[in-house]
Each structure stands twice: as C-alpha cells, then as structure tokens.
Short mmCIF file of C-alpha atoms and ligand atoms in Angstrom, two decimals:
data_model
loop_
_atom_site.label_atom_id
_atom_site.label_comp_id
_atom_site.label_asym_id
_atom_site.label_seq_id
_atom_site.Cartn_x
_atom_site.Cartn_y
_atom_site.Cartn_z
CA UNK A 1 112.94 87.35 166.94
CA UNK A 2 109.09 87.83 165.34
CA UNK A 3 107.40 90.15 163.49
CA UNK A 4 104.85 91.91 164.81
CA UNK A 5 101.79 93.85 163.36
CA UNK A 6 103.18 97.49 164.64
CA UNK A 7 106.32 96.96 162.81
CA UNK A 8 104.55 96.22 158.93
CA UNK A 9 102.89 99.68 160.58
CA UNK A 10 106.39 101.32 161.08
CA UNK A 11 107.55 99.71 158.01
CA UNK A 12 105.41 101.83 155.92
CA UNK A 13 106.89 104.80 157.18
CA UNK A 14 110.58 103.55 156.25
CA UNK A 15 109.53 102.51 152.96
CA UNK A 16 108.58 105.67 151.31
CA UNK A 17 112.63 106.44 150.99
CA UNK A 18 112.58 103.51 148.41
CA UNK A 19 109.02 102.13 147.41
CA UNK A 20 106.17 103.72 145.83
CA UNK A 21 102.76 102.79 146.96
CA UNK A 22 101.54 100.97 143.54
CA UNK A 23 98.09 101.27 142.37
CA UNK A 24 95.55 98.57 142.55
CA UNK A 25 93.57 98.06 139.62
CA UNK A 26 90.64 95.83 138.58
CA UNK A 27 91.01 93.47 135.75
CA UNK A 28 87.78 92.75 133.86
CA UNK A 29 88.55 89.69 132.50
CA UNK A 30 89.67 88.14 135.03
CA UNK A 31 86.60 89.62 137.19
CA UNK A 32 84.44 87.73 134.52
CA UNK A 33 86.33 84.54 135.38
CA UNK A 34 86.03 84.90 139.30
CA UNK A 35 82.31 86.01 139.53
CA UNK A 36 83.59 88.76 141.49
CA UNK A 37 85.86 91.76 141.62
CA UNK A 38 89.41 90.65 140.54
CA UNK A 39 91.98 92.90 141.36
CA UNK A 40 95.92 93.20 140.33
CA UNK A 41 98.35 95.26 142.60
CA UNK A 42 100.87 96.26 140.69
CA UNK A 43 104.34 95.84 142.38
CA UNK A 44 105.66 96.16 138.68
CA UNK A 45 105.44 99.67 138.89
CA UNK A 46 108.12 100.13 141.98
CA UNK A 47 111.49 101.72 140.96
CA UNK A 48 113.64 98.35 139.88
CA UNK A 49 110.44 96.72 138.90
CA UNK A 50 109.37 94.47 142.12
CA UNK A 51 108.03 94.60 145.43
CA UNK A 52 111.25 93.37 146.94
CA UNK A 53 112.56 97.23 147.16
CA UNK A 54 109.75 97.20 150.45
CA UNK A 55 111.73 95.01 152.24
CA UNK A 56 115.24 95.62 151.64
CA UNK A 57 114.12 99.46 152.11
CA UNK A 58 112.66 98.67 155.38
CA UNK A 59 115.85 96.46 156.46
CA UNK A 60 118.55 99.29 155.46
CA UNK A 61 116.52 102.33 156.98
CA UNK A 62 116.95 100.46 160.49
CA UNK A 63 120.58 99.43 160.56
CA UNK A 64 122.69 100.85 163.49
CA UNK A 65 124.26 103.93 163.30
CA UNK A 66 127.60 103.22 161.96
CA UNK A 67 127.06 100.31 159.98
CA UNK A 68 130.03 99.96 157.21
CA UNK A 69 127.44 99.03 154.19
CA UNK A 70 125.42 95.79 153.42
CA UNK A 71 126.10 92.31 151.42
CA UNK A 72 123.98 89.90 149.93
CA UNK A 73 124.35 87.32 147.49
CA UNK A 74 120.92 87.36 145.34
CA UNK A 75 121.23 87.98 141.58
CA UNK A 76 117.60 88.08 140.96
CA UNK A 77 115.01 90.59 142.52
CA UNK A 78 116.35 90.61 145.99
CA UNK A 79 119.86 92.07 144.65
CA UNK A 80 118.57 95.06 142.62
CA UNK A 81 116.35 95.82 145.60
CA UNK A 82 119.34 95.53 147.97
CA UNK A 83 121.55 97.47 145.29
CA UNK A 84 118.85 100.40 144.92
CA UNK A 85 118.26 100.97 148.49
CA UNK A 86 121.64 100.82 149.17
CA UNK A 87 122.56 103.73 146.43
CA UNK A 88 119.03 105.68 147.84
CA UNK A 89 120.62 105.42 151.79
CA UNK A 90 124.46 106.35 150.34
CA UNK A 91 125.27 102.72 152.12
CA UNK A 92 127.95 100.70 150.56
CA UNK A 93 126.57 97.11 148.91
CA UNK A 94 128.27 94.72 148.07
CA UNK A 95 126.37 92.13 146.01
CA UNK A 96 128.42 88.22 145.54
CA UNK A 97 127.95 86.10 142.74
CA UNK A 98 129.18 82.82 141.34
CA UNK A 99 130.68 82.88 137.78
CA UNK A 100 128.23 81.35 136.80
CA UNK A 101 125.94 84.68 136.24
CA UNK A 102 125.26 86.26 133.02
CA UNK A 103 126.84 89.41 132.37
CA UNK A 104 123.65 91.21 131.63
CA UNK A 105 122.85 90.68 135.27
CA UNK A 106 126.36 91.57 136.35
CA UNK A 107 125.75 94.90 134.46
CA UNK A 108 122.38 95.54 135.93
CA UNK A 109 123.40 95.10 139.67
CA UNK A 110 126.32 97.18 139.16
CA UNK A 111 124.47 99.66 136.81
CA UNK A 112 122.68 100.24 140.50
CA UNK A 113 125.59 101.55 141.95
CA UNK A 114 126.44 97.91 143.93
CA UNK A 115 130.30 96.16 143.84
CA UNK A 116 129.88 93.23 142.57
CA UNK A 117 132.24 90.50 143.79
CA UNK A 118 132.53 87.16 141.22
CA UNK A 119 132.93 83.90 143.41
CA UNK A 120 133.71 80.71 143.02
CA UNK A 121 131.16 78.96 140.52
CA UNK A 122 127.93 78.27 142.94
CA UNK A 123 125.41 80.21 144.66
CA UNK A 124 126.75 78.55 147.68
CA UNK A 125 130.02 79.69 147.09
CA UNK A 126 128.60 83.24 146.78
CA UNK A 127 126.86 83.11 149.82
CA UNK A 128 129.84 82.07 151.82
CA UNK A 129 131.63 85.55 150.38
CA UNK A 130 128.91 87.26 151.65
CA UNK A 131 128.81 85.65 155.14
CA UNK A 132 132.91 86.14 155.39
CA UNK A 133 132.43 89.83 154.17
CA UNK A 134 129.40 90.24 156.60
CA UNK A 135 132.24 88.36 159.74
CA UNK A 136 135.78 90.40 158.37
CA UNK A 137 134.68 93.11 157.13
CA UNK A 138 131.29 94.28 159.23
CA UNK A 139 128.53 94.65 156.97
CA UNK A 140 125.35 93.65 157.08
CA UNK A 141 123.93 90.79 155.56
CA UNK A 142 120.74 91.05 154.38
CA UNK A 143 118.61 87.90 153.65
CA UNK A 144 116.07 87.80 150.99
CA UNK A 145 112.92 86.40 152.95
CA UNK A 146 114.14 85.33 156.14
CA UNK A 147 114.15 88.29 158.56
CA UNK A 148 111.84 90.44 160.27
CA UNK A 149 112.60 93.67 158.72
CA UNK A 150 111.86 92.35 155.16
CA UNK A 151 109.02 90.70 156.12
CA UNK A 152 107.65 93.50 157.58
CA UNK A 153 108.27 95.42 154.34
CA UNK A 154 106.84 92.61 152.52
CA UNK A 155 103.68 93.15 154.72
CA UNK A 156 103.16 96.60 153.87
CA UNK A 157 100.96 95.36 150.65
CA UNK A 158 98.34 93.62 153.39
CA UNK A 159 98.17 96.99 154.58
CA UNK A 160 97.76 99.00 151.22
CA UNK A 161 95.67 96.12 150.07
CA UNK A 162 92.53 96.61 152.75
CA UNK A 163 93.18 100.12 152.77
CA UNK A 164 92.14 100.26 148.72
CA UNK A 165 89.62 97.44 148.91
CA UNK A 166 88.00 97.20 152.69
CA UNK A 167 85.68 93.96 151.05
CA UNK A 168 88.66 92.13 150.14
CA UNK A 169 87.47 88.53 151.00
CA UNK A 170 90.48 86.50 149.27
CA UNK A 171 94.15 87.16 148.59
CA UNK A 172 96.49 85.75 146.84
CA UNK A 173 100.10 85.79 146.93
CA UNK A 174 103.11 84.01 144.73
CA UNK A 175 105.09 82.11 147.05
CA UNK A 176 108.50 81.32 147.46
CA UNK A 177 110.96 81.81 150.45
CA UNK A 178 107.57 83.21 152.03
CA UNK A 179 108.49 86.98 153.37
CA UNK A 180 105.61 88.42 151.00
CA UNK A 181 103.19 85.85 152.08
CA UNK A 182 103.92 85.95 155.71
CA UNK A 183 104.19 89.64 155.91
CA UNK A 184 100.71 90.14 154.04
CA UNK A 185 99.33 87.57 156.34
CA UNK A 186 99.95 89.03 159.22
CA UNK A 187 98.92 92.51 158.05
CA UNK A 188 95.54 91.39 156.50
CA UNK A 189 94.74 89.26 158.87
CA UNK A 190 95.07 91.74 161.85
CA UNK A 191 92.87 94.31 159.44
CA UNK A 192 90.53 91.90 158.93
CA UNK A 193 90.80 88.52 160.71
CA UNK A 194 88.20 86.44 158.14
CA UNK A 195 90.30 87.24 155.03
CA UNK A 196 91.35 84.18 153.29
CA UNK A 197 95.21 84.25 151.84
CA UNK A 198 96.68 81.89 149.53
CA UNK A 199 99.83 81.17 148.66
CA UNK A 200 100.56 80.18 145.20
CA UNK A 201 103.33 78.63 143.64
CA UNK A 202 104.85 76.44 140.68
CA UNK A 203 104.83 72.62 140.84
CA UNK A 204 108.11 71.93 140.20
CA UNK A 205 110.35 72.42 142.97
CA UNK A 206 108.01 74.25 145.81
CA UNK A 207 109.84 74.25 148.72
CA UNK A 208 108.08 76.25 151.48
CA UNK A 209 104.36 73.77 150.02
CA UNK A 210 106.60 70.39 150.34
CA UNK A 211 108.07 72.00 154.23
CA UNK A 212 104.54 72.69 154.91
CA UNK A 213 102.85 69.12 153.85
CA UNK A 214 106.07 67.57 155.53
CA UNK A 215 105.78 69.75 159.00
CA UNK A 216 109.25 71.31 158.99
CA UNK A 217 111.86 73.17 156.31
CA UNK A 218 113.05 70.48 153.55
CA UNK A 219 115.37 71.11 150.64
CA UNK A 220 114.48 70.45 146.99
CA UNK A 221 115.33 70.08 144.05
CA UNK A 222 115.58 73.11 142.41
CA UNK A 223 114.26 73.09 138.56
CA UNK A 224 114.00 75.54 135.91
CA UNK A 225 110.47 77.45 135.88
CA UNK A 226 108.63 80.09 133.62
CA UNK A 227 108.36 81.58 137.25
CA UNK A 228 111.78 81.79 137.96
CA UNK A 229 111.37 83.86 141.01
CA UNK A 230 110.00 81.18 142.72
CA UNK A 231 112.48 79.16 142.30
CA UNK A 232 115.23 77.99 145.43
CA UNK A 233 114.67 76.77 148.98
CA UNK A 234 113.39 78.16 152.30
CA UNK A 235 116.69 76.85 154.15
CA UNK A 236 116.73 73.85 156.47
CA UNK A 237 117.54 76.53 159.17
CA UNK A 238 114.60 78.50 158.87
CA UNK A 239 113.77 80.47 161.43
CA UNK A 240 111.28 82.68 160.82
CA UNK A 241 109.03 82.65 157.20
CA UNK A 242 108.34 78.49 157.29
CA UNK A 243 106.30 78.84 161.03
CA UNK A 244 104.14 82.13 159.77
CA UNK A 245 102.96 80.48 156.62
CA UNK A 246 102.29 77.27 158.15
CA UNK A 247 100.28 79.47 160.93
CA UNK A 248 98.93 81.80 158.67
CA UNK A 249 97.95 80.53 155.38
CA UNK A 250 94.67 79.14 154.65
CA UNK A 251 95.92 77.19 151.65
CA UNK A 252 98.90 76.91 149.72
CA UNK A 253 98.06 75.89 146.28
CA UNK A 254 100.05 74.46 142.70
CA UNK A 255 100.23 75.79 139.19
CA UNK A 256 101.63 73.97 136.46
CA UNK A 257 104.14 75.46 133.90
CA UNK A 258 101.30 75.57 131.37
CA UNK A 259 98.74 77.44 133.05
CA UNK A 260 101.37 79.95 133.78
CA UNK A 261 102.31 80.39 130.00
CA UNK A 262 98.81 80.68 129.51
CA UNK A 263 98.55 83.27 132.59
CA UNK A 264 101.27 85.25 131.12
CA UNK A 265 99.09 85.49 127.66
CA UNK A 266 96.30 86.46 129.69
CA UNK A 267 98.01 89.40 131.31
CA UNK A 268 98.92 90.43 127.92
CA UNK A 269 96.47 89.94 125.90
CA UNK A 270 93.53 90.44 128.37
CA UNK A 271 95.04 93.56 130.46
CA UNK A 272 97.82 94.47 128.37
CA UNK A 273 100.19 93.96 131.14
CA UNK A 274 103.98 92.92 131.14
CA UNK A 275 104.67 90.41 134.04
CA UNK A 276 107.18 87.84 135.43
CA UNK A 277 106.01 84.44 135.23
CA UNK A 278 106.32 84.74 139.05
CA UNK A 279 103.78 87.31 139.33
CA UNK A 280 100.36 85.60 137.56
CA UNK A 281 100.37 82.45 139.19
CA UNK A 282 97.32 83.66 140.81
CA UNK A 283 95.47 84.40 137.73
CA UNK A 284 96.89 80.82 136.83
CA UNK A 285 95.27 79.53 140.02
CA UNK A 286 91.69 81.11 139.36
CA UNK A 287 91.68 80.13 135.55
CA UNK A 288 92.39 76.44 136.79
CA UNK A 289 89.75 76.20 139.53
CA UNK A 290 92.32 75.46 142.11
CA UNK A 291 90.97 78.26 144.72
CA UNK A 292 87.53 76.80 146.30
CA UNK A 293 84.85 78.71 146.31
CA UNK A 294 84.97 82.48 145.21
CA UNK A 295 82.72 84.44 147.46
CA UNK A 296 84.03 87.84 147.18
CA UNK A 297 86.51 89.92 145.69
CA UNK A 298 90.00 88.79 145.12
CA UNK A 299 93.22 90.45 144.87
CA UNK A 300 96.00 88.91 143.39
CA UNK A 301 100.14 90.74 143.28
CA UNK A 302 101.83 91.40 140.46
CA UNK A 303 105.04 90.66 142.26
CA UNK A 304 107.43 91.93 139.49
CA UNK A 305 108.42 92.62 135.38
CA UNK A 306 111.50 91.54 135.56
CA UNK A 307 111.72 88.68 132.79
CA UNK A 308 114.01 87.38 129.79
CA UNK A 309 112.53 89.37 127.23
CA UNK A 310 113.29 86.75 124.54
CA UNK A 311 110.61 84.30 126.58
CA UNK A 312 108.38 86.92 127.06
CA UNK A 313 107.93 87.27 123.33
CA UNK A 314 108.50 83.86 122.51
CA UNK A 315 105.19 82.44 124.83
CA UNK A 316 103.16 85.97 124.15
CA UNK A 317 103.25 84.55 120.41
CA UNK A 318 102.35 81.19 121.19
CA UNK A 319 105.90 79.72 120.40
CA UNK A 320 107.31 76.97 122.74
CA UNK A 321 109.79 77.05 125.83
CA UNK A 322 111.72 74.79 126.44
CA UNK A 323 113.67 75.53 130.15
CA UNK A 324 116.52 72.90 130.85
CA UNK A 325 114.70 69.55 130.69
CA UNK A 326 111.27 70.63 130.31
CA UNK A 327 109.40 72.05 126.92
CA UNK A 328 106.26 73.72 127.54
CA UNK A 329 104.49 73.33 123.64
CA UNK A 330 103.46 76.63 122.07
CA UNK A 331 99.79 77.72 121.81
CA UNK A 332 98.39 80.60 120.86
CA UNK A 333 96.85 82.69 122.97
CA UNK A 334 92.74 81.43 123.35
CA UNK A 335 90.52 83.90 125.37
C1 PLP B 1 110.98 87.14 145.54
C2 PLP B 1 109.85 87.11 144.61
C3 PLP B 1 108.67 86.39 144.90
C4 PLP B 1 108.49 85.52 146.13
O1 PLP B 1 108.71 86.18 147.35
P1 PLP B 1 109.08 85.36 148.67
O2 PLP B 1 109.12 86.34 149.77
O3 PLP B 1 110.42 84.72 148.43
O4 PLP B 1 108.03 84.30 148.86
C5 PLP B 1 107.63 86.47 143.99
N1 PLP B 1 107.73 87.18 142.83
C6 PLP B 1 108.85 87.88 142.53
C7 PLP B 1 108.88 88.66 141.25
C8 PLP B 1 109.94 87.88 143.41
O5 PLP B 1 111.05 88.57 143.08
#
C-alpha cells in the first residue's frame, strides 16, 4: 500500500462532502519577520475546526459498499473529524475512550452524532475496543495518520497551497504522526519539485524527528505540550507516514514550549487569530531562526482552534502555564 499523487487528486473530489477549501491569507507581521511573503492557511476555518475532517472525509467516502459504520479511538482532532464525517455520510461511528477522558470531550464527540464507548482506563485499552469492534463487529477502523486515504486527504492542502500561491518556495507543516506532512509533500513536491517543506514540531516528546535521526519508528515518552496535538507516537509498526517523511522532508525542525507561547501571542496579538498551540509552531520556527535561509515566500498551516480556552486566555495575558511537570513563566506579549 502507497499513496500516490492521483489519489491527493481524487481526494479533492471526495472531500468537498466534508471539508471546505480554507482561505490562505498573508500575515504582515510575520511577512516583516521573514523578508518575504508569509502566508497562514487557515484549516481553523473547516467545520469541527481542523484539517483532520480532509482525511477522515476522504477515508469514509471510499469504504466498500456495505460497510456496517467506522471506529476509532482518538479523543482529540482525529475523533471529531471521524465523528462529523461519519454523521455527513449517515455511517455509524463509534468513537472508544479510556475513563480517563474529560466529560467535556465525551460531550463534544457525542454532540457529533458518534457512540461513544468508555474503556478501560488507557488509550491502549481504548484502542484494543476499537480493534475488537473493527474484528466482531465489522467496522472500519480508521487510523489517524497512518493510511493512505487520510494521507491523501491530508495532501489536498499541497494542492490548494500552489494553486493560491504558484511562488511558494518554502512550506511548513506541524508535525506529528506525519499524514499532513507526508500528504503535502507529496502533493507540492509533484507541483513543484524545488519546494522546500518542513516539518515542525515541539521538543518534548517528537516522535516521528527522534524515528527520523534514529533511521526507523521509536516510541517516546509522551509529555504534556502547549501543542497538544502533537503529542503521541508514530507506532513501532509504521507502515506508511515514517518512510514518506524521511523521503520527503527537507528538514524537520524543534520549537521549544516558549517560543510557542510566544507564537500563540503573536497570532493574537499580531493577526488577531485564535489557534491551537499545534498550529503556530511554524511562526515559532521563523521567529527563532531555526528555518535557514528565507528566499521566498513561505506558507505556514494553521492546523486547528481547538484549545482549552482557560490556557488560551491564561498565555494571551501573559500569565504562566504550568502543564504536568513543566511551567512555562508568564510574559507579556512583546512585539
Ligand atoms: C493531528 C494534528 C496535527 C498533526 O498531524 P499529523 O498528521 O499527525 O502529523 C497538527 N495539528 C493539529 C491541530 C492536529 O489535530
């Protein structure tokens, strides 16, 4: 199993039942910063609030006839995207979680229309529901980075992305499991084979950089982070996202828990934008002079706005964070 450039190509046609094709917009500031065009695509703007609706769109639109419905066991991003699609198709989901969950996400999976089945009191426990429900009961499993038809949906940004902004000389792309980076890769690079992308991604705990310096899929540790979405492994199985980023990336490239505070205040303050922690680790990248050379214009995604609210206010105002074992100190917001 690969992906291929043809199906990002019939992915965008699949999408449209569930995605919206989001704007790209410049950013001044951060244009100042760069020396060149700076540009956000704003993935914030799809239906549940992140680009993962491209890829669980494009994964439900091609299930056989017949299929009884679809599981997964994600309680961030991937599991409102599932959820949504799901409800858009009339396809049964059934989403697993440990106990361990807060209710408010409970409530916002189910609010989508999903079952919600509470498991045992890990994520691993939870995933092993799904899997038995996927084996007894015959639906479809669908994984949150590591399959072609997400991927592909994933991709459909590299496609969008040169379409808006044919000069595009450098992208880059928050980084986790890797579908959105691989996908985007491939697209951008078949559009235009001298684009640079980047992935970009917290320090603490970055599992598909540490499989990539280490030449094959390792587990870490897995810590809190402001970018939350990042957080979790690429699986020592992985079969599919680990090779295309090694292949396809040009660099893959660290951010620190304090430059993405100070990203998030930039967004704010700068573009008066609302944005995961997940989603401006590229302006954290560029502020910190970890991308080389700039040498044309850049376009960054705003992968998604789904964040705690109460530490969305508390580092806009310069207050600290403190996340399990780590405290980032407050600062107000310098331009
Ligand atoms: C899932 C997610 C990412 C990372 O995507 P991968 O395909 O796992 O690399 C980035 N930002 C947000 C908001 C996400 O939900």
């Amino acid at each position: 199993m690969t992906v291929e450039f043809s199906d990002i190509w019939a992915a965008r046609a699949n999408i449209t039942k569930g995605a919206v094709r989001s704007p790209l917009v410049p950013s001044p500031f951060m244009s100042r910063i760069a020396g060149h065009d700076f540009f956000l695509k704003l993935e914030t703007a799809q239906p549940i609030g992140a680009f993962k609706i491209r890829g669980a769109t494009n994964a439900l639109v091609n299930l056989p006839e017949g299929t009884a419905g679809v599981t997964c066991c994600s309680t961030g991003n991937h599991g409102r995207a599932v959820a949504y699609a799901a409800k858009a198709l009339g396809l049964r989901a059934v989403v697993c979680m440990s106990s361990l969950v807060p209710v408010a996400k409970v409530d916002g999976i189910r609010a989508l229309g999903a079952e919600v089945r509470i498991v045992g009191s890990s994520q691993d426990d939870a995933q092993a529901e799904s899997s038995r429900l996927a084996r007894e009961e015959g639906l479809m499993e669908v994984p949150p980075f590591d399959n072609a038809r997400v991927i592909a949906g994933q991709g459909t940004i590299g496609i969008e992305l040169l379409e808006d902004c044919p000069d595009l000389q450098t992208i880059l792309v928050p980084l986790s499991g890797g579908g959105l980076a691989a996908g985007i890769a491939l697209a951008a690079k078949q559009i235009k084979p001298g684009i640079r992308v980047i992935g970009v991604t917290m320090d603490r705990g970055a599992a598909m950089y540490q499989s990539i310096r280490a030449g094959k899929p390792v587990a870490v540790e897995e810590v809190p982070s402001l970018a939350d979405s990042l957080g979790g492994g690429i699986g020592v199985d992985n079969r599919l996202t680990f090779a295309m980023c090694r292949d396809l990336l040009d660099d893959c490239v660290l951010v620190s828990e304090e430059e993405i505070y100070d990203a998030m205040q930039t967004l704010y303050y700068e573009d008066r934008m609302v944005a995961e922690g997940a989603s401006v680790v590229g302006i954290a990248a560029v502020k910190a002079g970890r991308i080389g050379p700039i040498r044309g214009p850049v376009a960054t995604i705003l992968t998604g706005r789904n964040l705690d609210m109460t530490v969305f206010t508390d580092v806009v105002s310069g207050r600290s964070v403190t996340l399990g074992d780590k405290t980032i100190e407050g600062q107000a917001y310098v331009p």
